[in-house]
């Protein structure tokens, strides 16, 4: 129980040291009204609605900020408290407009609720109500303060939750309280807008209707809606959402606070990312290609066509002439069903989900022989760490809530952030992060340089980290080209900076190393993993987390979406087990991965394929190649929710319901499996993935009898050894963590091989891809709210290059590589280093994968003004 | 009785120059502290002297220092609160303008007492001459080696940073002053944590008033017992009273604590202007309740004034004669507090404006019978329920004037004009 007890209204209540009176009372189910207090923010005691009487205190105290102490006697309903509370409410309401009938907050307004419960039913105000007039000619006092956010200052009760969320929790600076006294106004800084990635939270946590967003305004009354518990699918953070629906339409998404994950704050991508469900781009019914044109068909026609064609091909060819690709945003159930369908029904092992990588992810000899692997890291580890290393990741846009968790460490534990990247990222802004900005492709030199600086330092305590003199001298001999003066010169990072970082890493007691999306794209992935492991070894305690790319990448790996791997990561020795489970023969482990599949199609070894919820033409790094190769197939079945580039090549398209229309489970980057409800019924003529896969299997002669996700889940759980909750209803907020095998790395440093990047005279610039503001990956462009933040697709150029090429913002430029070219408007980005071209991967109009050659190790490009 | 401790050399026109100040004994105390007094002894000496904060609350200075965790690894800060803005108060101004070296010497001594090596001097924005005099004094002290590194060869370092405020009343409140010093908007902060534990930049901080600090060199030179020999049993030493309003000789008077109010007004300030009848006195700055003519014999010390139903506050004595309309006075004060409310907490932000609007209405003939009860109730809803004392300060004059002069308010509501013949020269 608690550390000590306090008495609230005569009831003994346990309290923990450091808890406030409010927290102890709320935990015991005693209601104390609050406006300004929020569990994730430092209490300010501004609204005064939580005043309580505490014995031995001469005045009433705010429960939100008064620390509970042993034996404290608190009264929350004494006459003095009731009088003060009514007084405060009267003050708040004095100038609050009575526009509840047209206010979007009506029905879920804290002020309404508290007034209903504790307030008076009259006002003594005789004076006219104050009004903050935005436009003399308008009766409304709404002011658009950001692309999505609208402010009505009249309704504001000055709780400062919004400004504190922006400042304290998000480390942003685009909202503040201006003026003084009752003139205090919530505004962005002059000539700016509130447009940070977390801006939607200020609307969600506004206790009144002062801040609203375009997304939800004037559309539906909140009490008419139903709520569905959902999990966000836009990144692997796994934030919990509530989808608010009415008449089978989603009207908004809000956070569903989960202490283990998001702690109540979500990013705008998750908040507005539901809009694509109702996108006009949705595939409404099955389509069949006739005479080179896709025409609408019925499910019956489409399924029959697949049946005849697949049967015909199967009679001629072996299972190895088929392949399947699945997108990593699918649910665990869909992934499981899909690989089962391919293995058992089609009889092929050519399955992959890693469609956007041109380098094979099979690890090299050094990595495997030394048993190097990432650690199992969780959000709780972030809360314990005092130093974070963020390597090759734009964490802010790739994993926004992980970034927020890190920032919390900076705010409350003085944790340090060290960013190692070849382009500057937003995480470094205002967080006091050390930014090691290196030349493209020289991350290895930075990492090895830091290790060298640490082991060369006279104060380095090698015994504390279990290193011997011999291991250190071996390290130095093995990396003569990457030691300090050379590492600094090669990477362009100052030697003193490397030494300072080494020093702070050695002194840290708990380090978490993150590497992100850019890491898996780098050509030296193996070597970088080895170098990161070396970095881990100079720290007293360090964990290495490799952040996956998509919301269910971990689930894809876990559930057999890779060519030669059964669910649960089981190898070929589990074949008979799965043959029993799936009641039929399975193919041998001779599956090809994404690159192998494309090669095989090119060489006419593979002739038919199933692509489920994936768009390889759009994301495979050599879009032209993927396009040309997939075109050669005799039969391509695409199951997707949207008309994608790949779907255009299909012979049959089956419309897939989106994440909001199907229940299921997803695995976030920690390996935490969470259940998500379906918010609405399948729209149009689409069907959920599990149902489609069951229909296909049934048509092709093998019925599993598992058309519903819950049925698939039962078998999935069985295949993993029944370690997950038995039924969906038994999932709790902490979800379920599937324990993956732990690796025991060998002692000593790894040998990191390094080859310098060849310079390319003809194509002098280096292409980097990433996310545009408010976008993540290729799946967010169908959300109108998110597009408001971004503007048009652009080609990011550094100031130096722009000057050299005499290009200014908005100029039309052509970006060429040996394999392709794209044309777009230039945008000069101040933070970009010279010779680097940045392309957002979020827009189909400007696809960076057209510039990437499958054979090219580096993406060299050339920019010309048009 | 008039006793010149702080005002000993105040009339010397060259006192603000360091050479003249040294001739008259400045920095002797600082040298003594650095060379021969231990930190604990100094704190004890000030505790013995009975010196209490001169900013308004009257908190014992030595005790305040002893709350600072000296062993803390964090830096400790001392802030001199020279944001003197309480209406009627001008005592710090005269000290800063005429005797700046005493003030900054006091800052140095207090800094030493809490083992602080960086001190801040927060001057009110409107105090231009004070600011320039203090700036010059700090410069001179640095040049003479009384500030900086290794002061007088003792190895003690002390920096002093002058900060000019933006002219907000609220920044005289210690937590708001700290917010302002940190570069933020001057909003008061919730306590606990108290500044002594987590103040400026979340480090242990002491905020002392100018007059309090100016006493320190004298206490160091003459000893705590000497200071304790002046004043009353619980209110030791002298105090500067800023007399303003309807008196013949307004100004700053340094008196021993415990001197009766009548002596101050009639003997030193020359009595009521035009020899009119006294109506009431605000004895400690605009935020305290009024004293009536029958309370004139109240001794001016913390306890006696409190017993009389008011507070000694900042020592600003505002005298009003019989021609003063108290509704008008209340309106002016309510307007001031409405204007100066920082807006952070609800009762003060909304309440001060509401009080002003009602009083304004009454003063301008729009009053209603139930307004007085509303006023009193609103004031009580503000009082004690706010983060800092500004809410209380706004509520007190309203409560106090209604209590003492309810008839004037009622006359205003009924007849839509003032009961008294107002003094139009002042209006």
XYZ file of N, CA, C and O in Angstrom, chain A residues 801-808 811 865:
40
model
N 23.986 24.614 -51.293
C 23.716 24.109 -52.635
C 22.779 25.033 -53.393
O 22.958 25.282 -54.593
N 21.755 25.527 -52.661
C 20.777 26.395 -53.319
C 21.468 27.643 -53.859
O 21.196 28.111 -54.968
N 22.394 28.152 -53.070
C 23.097 29.355 -53.482
C 23.971 29.069 -54.701
O 24.004 29.834 -55.663
N 24.649 27.935 -54.626
C 25.538 27.576 -55.711
C 24.782 27.390 -57.023
O 25.235 27.790 -58.088
N 23.598 26.780 -56.907
C 22.813 26.504 -58.112
C 21.844 27.641 -58.434
O 21.037 27.525 -59.348
N 21.913 28.697 -57.639
C 21.037 29.867 -57.793
C 19.564 29.463 -57.779
O 18.775 29.848 -58.640
N 19.235 28.639 -56.815
C 17.853 28.178 -56.670
C 17.271 28.834 -55.432
O 17.931 28.930 -54.394
N 16.052 29.324 -55.546
C 15.395 29.834 -54.350
C 14.093 29.058 -54.133
O 13.658 28.291 -54.986
N 11.312 27.317 -56.678
C 11.782 27.072 -58.048
C 11.573 25.612 -58.426
O 11.718 24.710 -57.601
N 18.307 23.279 -62.015
C 17.168 24.198 -62.035
C 16.493 24.071 -63.402
O 17.167 23.925 -64.417
